[in-house]
Amino acid sequence: MKTRITEMLGIKHPIVQGGMHYVGFAEMAAAVSNAGGLGIITALTQRTPADLANEIARCRDMTDKPIGVNLTFLPVVNAPDYPGYVKAIIEGGVKVVETAGNNPVQVLPILKEHGIKVIHKCTAVRHALKAQKIGCDAVSVDGFECGGHPGEDDVPNFILLPRAMDELEIPFIASGGMADGRSLVAAMALGAEGMNMGTRFIATKEAPVHENVKQALVAASELDTRLVMRPLRNTERVLTNAAVERLIQKEKELGANIKFEDIAPEVAGVYPRILKDGDMDAGAWSCGMVAGLIYDIPTVQELIDRIMSQAEEIISKRLAGFLKD
């Protein structure tokens, strides 16, 4: 299936793996790239630029297909060594970078200089237009359904994607609620050139997370995510558990007086305990509403093949059938 995104990234299928904290390791990225999509290594999961360089090298040993790196710009006082991470990306020969968080304008010149394509993750059309203006090659448009940070506008993809199509000239992919061939066809009908999947890829055999995490996704319904940190204007969609419900109770009780320190036990440093150790009540972890569409734990190859087969059948048979007299 050819789209502007597949041609730009040099991939077979218009499917991109989201850069997920403590999930986007070499094993995950290589599996997705080998299956015809674009696998993404998450830079900030690696503690140092040297660790990222090693992770890129490990991934290179597992695939000869294109891979990408997610680089999230956090609004923090003590910023990570971004120049070091960028250097590792360039020296590792990576040709696609997914940026997220704050405006990536400071790294665009050097990435462009080395022929690296930049896809910026956006939760609003105005942000996507800004990304286009500063020179990003494409954007990932994240609807309110997405896991992680959906922004503060609460616009779902059925509205956000066609709005993006109306405004943008650069290609975009759809993120949030993406799980199968139906998702892909719907996203493309609304203007996207492909889709970005995060949560769905966690429930695969190759995903380097604890089995408890995968089983939790299979067991979850579309009603099992919660929005936390909304009073701090840092809204995150997470899978509910005891810690999340405790966090929500704190938000209710403290109201406008809440500070990050009040909820730190539920959100700070919990990812290794959940995703690596399988302690499912350790704290809040990003999960999309798409959990309600996860019924099994296939290999990445099986999942992507199934998505593409379903998408092609929908386009060639079901939708084409509506045109018949």
Coordinates of C-alpha atoms in Angstrom, one line a residue:
M1 CA 0.0 0.0 0.0
K2 CA 1.7 3.2 -1.2
T3 CA 1.2 6.5 0.5
R4 CA 3.2 9.7 0.9
I5 CA 4.4 8.3 4.3
T6 CA 5.6 5.0 3.0
E7 CA 7.5 6.7 0.2
M8 CA 9.0 9.3 2.6
L9 CA 10.1 6.7 5.2
G10 CA 11.1 3.9 2.8
I11 CA 8.7 1.4 4.4
K12 CA 6.3 -1.2 3.0
H13 CA 3.2 -0.6 5.1
P14 CA 1.9 2.8 6.4
I15 CA 2.2 1.7 10.0
V16 CA 4.5 3.4 12.6
Q17 CA 5.2 2.2 16.1
G18 CA 4.8 4.9 18.7
G19 CA 7.9 5.8 20.8
M20 CA 6.8 4.4 24.1
H21 CA 8.6 4.8 27.4
Y22 CA 10.1 1.5 28.5
V23 CA 8.7 -0.2 25.5
G24 CA 10.6 1.3 22.6
F25 CA 13.7 -0.9 22.9
A26 CA 15.6 -2.5 20.0
E27 CA 13.6 -5.7 20.1
M28 CA 10.3 -3.8 19.6
A29 CA 11.6 -1.5 16.9
A30 CA 13.3 -4.3 14.9
A31 CA 10.2 -6.5 15.0
V32 CA 8.0 -3.7 13.6
S33 CA 10.5 -2.7 10.9
N34 CA 11.1 -6.3 9.9
A35 CA 7.3 -6.7 9.5
G36 CA 7.2 -3.8 7.0
G37 CA 6.4 -0.9 9.4
L38 CA 8.6 1.7 11.0
G39 CA 10.0 0.7 14.4
I40 CA 10.9 3.4 16.9
I41 CA 13.4 3.4 19.7
T42 CA 12.6 5.7 22.6
A43 CA 15.6 7.9 23.3
L44 CA 14.8 9.0 26.8
T45 CA 14.2 5.4 28.0
Q46 CA 18.0 5.2 27.6
R47 CA 19.7 6.9 30.5
T48 CA 22.5 8.4 28.5
P49 CA 23.4 9.2 24.8
A50 CA 25.9 6.4 25.0
D51 CA 23.2 4.0 26.0
L52 CA 21.1 5.2 23.1
A53 CA 24.0 4.6 20.7
N54 CA 24.3 1.1 22.0
E55 CA 20.5 0.5 21.6
I56 CA 20.6 1.7 18.0
A57 CA 23.5 -0.6 17.3
R58 CA 21.6 -3.5 18.9
C59 CA 18.7 -2.7 16.7
R60 CA 20.9 -2.6 13.6
D61 CA 22.0 -6.2 14.4
M62 CA 18.3 -7.3 14.3
T63 CA 17.1 -5.5 11.2
D64 CA 18.4 -3.9 8.0
K65 CA 15.1 -2.1 7.5
P66 CA 14.6 1.7 8.3
I67 CA 14.2 2.5 12.0
G68 CA 13.4 5.7 13.8
V69 CA 14.1 7.3 17.2
N70 CA 11.6 9.1 19.4
L71 CA 13.0 12.3 21.0
T72 CA 10.6 13.9 23.5
F73 CA 11.4 17.4 24.6
L74 CA 10.3 17.7 28.3
P75 CA 9.5 21.0 30.1
V76 CA 11.9 20.3 33.0
V77 CA 14.5 22.3 34.8
N78 CA 17.3 19.8 34.4
A79 CA 17.0 18.9 30.8
P80 CA 18.4 15.6 29.4
D81 CA 21.6 15.8 27.2
Y82 CA 19.7 16.5 24.0
P83 CA 22.7 17.4 21.9
G84 CA 24.3 14.1 23.0
Y85 CA 21.1 12.2 22.0
V86 CA 21.0 13.9 18.6
K87 CA 24.7 13.1 18.1
A88 CA 23.9 9.4 18.8
I89 CA 21.0 9.4 16.4
I90 CA 23.1 11.0 13.6
E91 CA 26.1 8.7 14.2
G92 CA 23.9 5.7 14.3
G93 CA 22.7 6.4 10.8
V94 CA 19.0 6.8 11.8
K95 CA 17.0 8.6 9.1
V96 CA 13.7 9.2 10.9
V97 CA 13.1 11.0 14.2
E98 CA 9.7 11.3 15.9
T99 CA 9.7 14.4 18.1
A100 CA 7.2 15.1 20.8
G101 CA 6.5 17.5 23.7
N102 CA 8.0 21.0 23.2
N103 CA 8.7 22.6 19.9
P104 CA 11.7 20.8 18.2
V105 CA 12.9 23.8 16.3
Q106 CA 16.3 23.8 18.0
V107 CA 17.3 20.4 16.6
L108 CA 15.8 20.7 13.1
P109 CA 18.7 22.3 11.4
I110 CA 21.2 19.6 12.3
L111 CA 18.8 16.8 11.6
K112 CA 18.0 18.3 8.2
E113 CA 21.7 18.7 7.5
H114 CA 22.1 14.9 7.9
G115 CA 19.1 14.0 5.8
I116 CA 16.9 13.0 8.7
K117 CA 13.1 13.1 8.3
V118 CA 11.2 14.6 11.3
I119 CA 7.7 13.6 12.3
H120 CA 6.3 15.8 15.1
K121 CA 3.6 14.5 17.4
C122 CA 0.7 17.0 17.7
T123 CA -2.6 17.0 19.6
A124 CA -4.0 20.1 17.9
V125 CA -4.2 21.5 14.4
R126 CA -2.6 24.7 15.5
H127 CA 0.4 22.7 16.7
A128 CA 0.5 20.7 13.5
L129 CA 0.6 24.0 11.5
K130 CA 3.4 25.3 13.6
A131 CA 5.4 22.0 13.0
Q132 CA 4.8 22.5 9.3
K133 CA 5.9 26.1 9.4
I134 CA 9.2 25.3 11.2
G135 CA 10.1 22.6 8.6
C136 CA 8.9 19.2 10.0
D137 CA 8.5 16.7 7.2
A138 CA 5.3 15.2 8.6
V139 CA 3.2 15.1 11.7
S140 CA 1.5 12.5 13.9
V141 CA -1.9 13.8 14.7
D142 CA -3.0 12.4 18.2
G143 CA -6.6 12.4 19.0
F144 CA -8.2 12.5 22.5
E145 CA -8.4 8.7 22.4
C146 CA -4.6 8.2 22.6
G147 CA -2.6 6.9 25.5
G148 CA -0.2 9.2 27.2
H149 CA -0.7 12.9 26.8
P150 CA -3.8 13.8 24.7
G151 CA -3.4 17.6 25.2
E152 CA -6.0 19.8 26.8
D153 CA -8.5 20.3 23.9
D154 CA -10.2 16.9 24.1
V155 CA -10.8 16.6 20.3
P156 CA -11.2 13.0 19.1
N157 CA -9.9 11.8 15.8
F158 CA -13.2 11.8 13.9
I159 CA -13.0 15.6 14.0
L160 CA -9.2 16.2 14.4
L161 CA -8.1 14.2 11.3
P162 CA -10.3 15.9 8.8
R163 CA -9.5 19.3 10.3
A164 CA -5.8 18.4 9.8
M165 CA -6.5 17.4 6.2
D166 CA -8.2 20.8 5.6
E167 CA -5.2 22.7 6.9
L168 CA -2.0 20.8 6.3
E169 CA 0.1 20.5 3.2
I170 CA 2.6 18.0 4.7
P171 CA 1.5 14.4 5.2
F172 CA 0.3 13.2 8.5
I173 CA -0.4 9.9 10.3
A174 CA -3.2 9.2 12.7
S175 CA -2.5 8.3 16.3
G176 CA -5.0 7.4 19.1
G177 CA -7.5 4.5 18.8
M178 CA -5.5 2.7 16.1
A179 CA -5.6 -1.1 16.4
D180 CA -6.5 -2.9 13.2
G181 CA -7.3 -2.7 9.5
R182 CA -10.5 -0.8 10.2
S183 CA -8.5 1.9 12.0
L184 CA -6.1 2.2 9.1
V185 CA -8.8 2.5 6.4
A186 CA -10.8 5.0 8.6
A187 CA -7.8 7.1 9.2
M188 CA -6.9 7.2 5.6
A189 CA -10.6 8.1 4.7
L190 CA -10.3 11.0 7.0
G191 CA -7.1 12.3 5.4
A192 CA -4.2 10.5 7.1
E193 CA -1.4 8.8 5.1
G194 CA -1.0 6.0 7.7
M195 CA -1.3 5.3 11.4
N196 CA 0.8 5.3 14.5
M197 CA 0.1 2.5 17.0
G198 CA 1.4 2.5 20.6
T199 CA -0.8 0.5 23.0
R200 CA -1.7 -2.2 20.4
F201 CA 2.0 -3.0 19.9
I202 CA 2.5 -3.6 23.6
A203 CA 0.3 -6.6 23.4
T204 CA 2.5 -8.5 21.0
K205 CA 4.9 -11.4 21.7
E206 CA 8.0 -9.4 20.9
A207 CA 7.1 -6.4 23.1
P208 CA 9.8 -6.3 25.8
V209 CA 7.4 -5.9 28.8
H210 CA 6.2 -8.2 31.5
E211 CA 3.5 -10.7 30.6
N212 CA 1.2 -9.2 33.3
V213 CA 1.1 -6.0 31.2
K214 CA 0.1 -7.8 28.1
Q215 CA -2.6 -9.7 29.9
A216 CA -3.9 -6.5 31.5
L217 CA -4.4 -5.0 28.0
V218 CA -6.3 -8.1 26.8
A219 CA -8.5 -8.0 29.9
A220 CA -9.2 -4.3 29.7
S221 CA -12.3 -2.7 28.0
E222 CA -12.6 0.7 26.4
L223 CA -14.0 1.9 29.7
D224 CA -10.8 1.1 31.7
T225 CA -8.6 4.2 31.1
R226 CA -8.6 7.3 33.2
L227 CA -7.4 10.9 32.7
V228 CA -4.9 12.0 35.4
M229 CA -2.9 15.2 36.1
R230 CA -5.6 17.3 34.5
P231 CA -5.6 19.9 37.3
L232 CA -1.8 20.3 36.5
R233 CA -2.6 20.8 32.8
N234 CA -0.4 17.8 32.1
T235 CA -3.3 15.4 31.3
E236 CA -2.3 11.8 30.8
R237 CA -4.5 8.8 29.8
V238 CA -3.6 5.7 31.8
L239 CA -4.9 2.3 32.5
T240 CA -6.8 2.2 35.8
N241 CA -5.5 0.4 38.8
A242 CA -5.4 0.9 42.6
A243 CA -2.7 3.6 42.4
V244 CA -4.5 5.5 39.6
E245 CA -7.8 5.5 41.6
R246 CA -5.8 6.7 44.7
L247 CA -4.3 9.5 42.5
I248 CA -7.7 10.6 41.3
Q249 CA -9.0 10.7 44.8
K250 CA -6.1 13.0 45.8
E251 CA -7.0 15.3 42.8
K252 CA -10.6 15.5 44.0
E253 CA -9.6 16.3 47.6
L254 CA -6.9 18.8 46.9
G255 CA -8.6 20.5 44.0
A256 CA -6.8 23.6 42.7
N257 CA -4.2 23.4 45.5
I258 CA -2.7 20.1 44.1
K259 CA 1.0 20.0 43.4
F260 CA 3.1 17.4 41.5
E261 CA 4.7 16.4 44.8
D262 CA 1.3 15.3 46.1
I263 CA 1.0 12.6 43.4
A264 CA 4.6 11.8 42.9
P265 CA 4.3 8.4 44.6
E266 CA 1.8 7.3 41.9
V267 CA 3.6 8.7 38.8
A268 CA 7.3 9.2 39.5
G269 CA 9.7 6.4 38.4
V270 CA 7.0 3.8 38.3
Y271 CA 7.5 2.5 34.7
P272 CA 10.2 0.0 35.4
R273 CA 8.2 -1.5 38.3
I274 CA 5.1 -1.9 36.0
L275 CA 6.5 -2.7 32.6
K276 CA 9.6 -4.7 33.6
D277 CA 8.6 -6.2 36.9
G278 CA 4.8 -6.6 36.2
D279 CA 3.7 -4.9 39.4
M280 CA 0.3 -3.7 37.9
D281 CA -0.7 -1.6 40.9
A282 CA 2.7 0.3 41.2
G283 CA 1.4 3.5 39.6
A284 CA 0.0 5.2 36.5
W285 CA 1.2 4.1 33.0
S286 CA 0.1 5.3 29.6
C287 CA -2.6 3.3 27.8
G288 CA -5.0 4.2 25.1
M289 CA -8.8 3.6 24.9
V290 CA -7.8 1.2 22.1
A291 CA -7.3 -1.4 24.9
G292 CA -10.9 -2.2 24.3
L293 CA -10.0 -3.5 20.9
I294 CA -7.1 -5.8 22.0
Y295 CA -8.2 -9.4 22.2
D296 CA -5.0 -11.4 21.7
I297 CA -1.2 -11.3 21.8
P298 CA 0.1 -12.1 18.3
T299 CA 3.6 -11.7 16.9
V300 CA 4.3 -8.3 15.4
Q301 CA 4.5 -9.9 12.0
E302 CA 1.1 -11.6 12.5
L303 CA -0.5 -8.3 13.7
I304 CA 0.8 -6.2 10.8
D305 CA -0.1 -8.9 8.2
R306 CA -3.6 -9.1 9.7
I307 CA -4.0 -5.3 9.6
M308 CA -3.0 -5.0 6.0
S309 CA -5.1 -8.0 4.9
Q310 CA -8.1 -6.6 6.7
A311 CA -7.6 -3.1 5.3
E312 CA -7.2 -4.3 1.7
E313 CA -10.4 -6.4 2.1
I314 CA -12.4 -3.5 3.4
I315 CA -11.3 -1.3 0.6
S316 CA -11.6 -3.7 -2.3
K317 CA -14.8 -5.6 -1.1
R318 CA -16.9 -3.9 1.6
L319 CA -16.4 -0.3 0.5
A320 CA -16.4 -1.1 -3.2
G321 CA -19.7 -3.0 -2.7
F322 CA -21.4 0.2 -1.6
L323 CA -20.8 1.7 -5.1
K324 CA -22.7 -1.1 -6.9
D325 CA -26.3 -0.5 -8.0

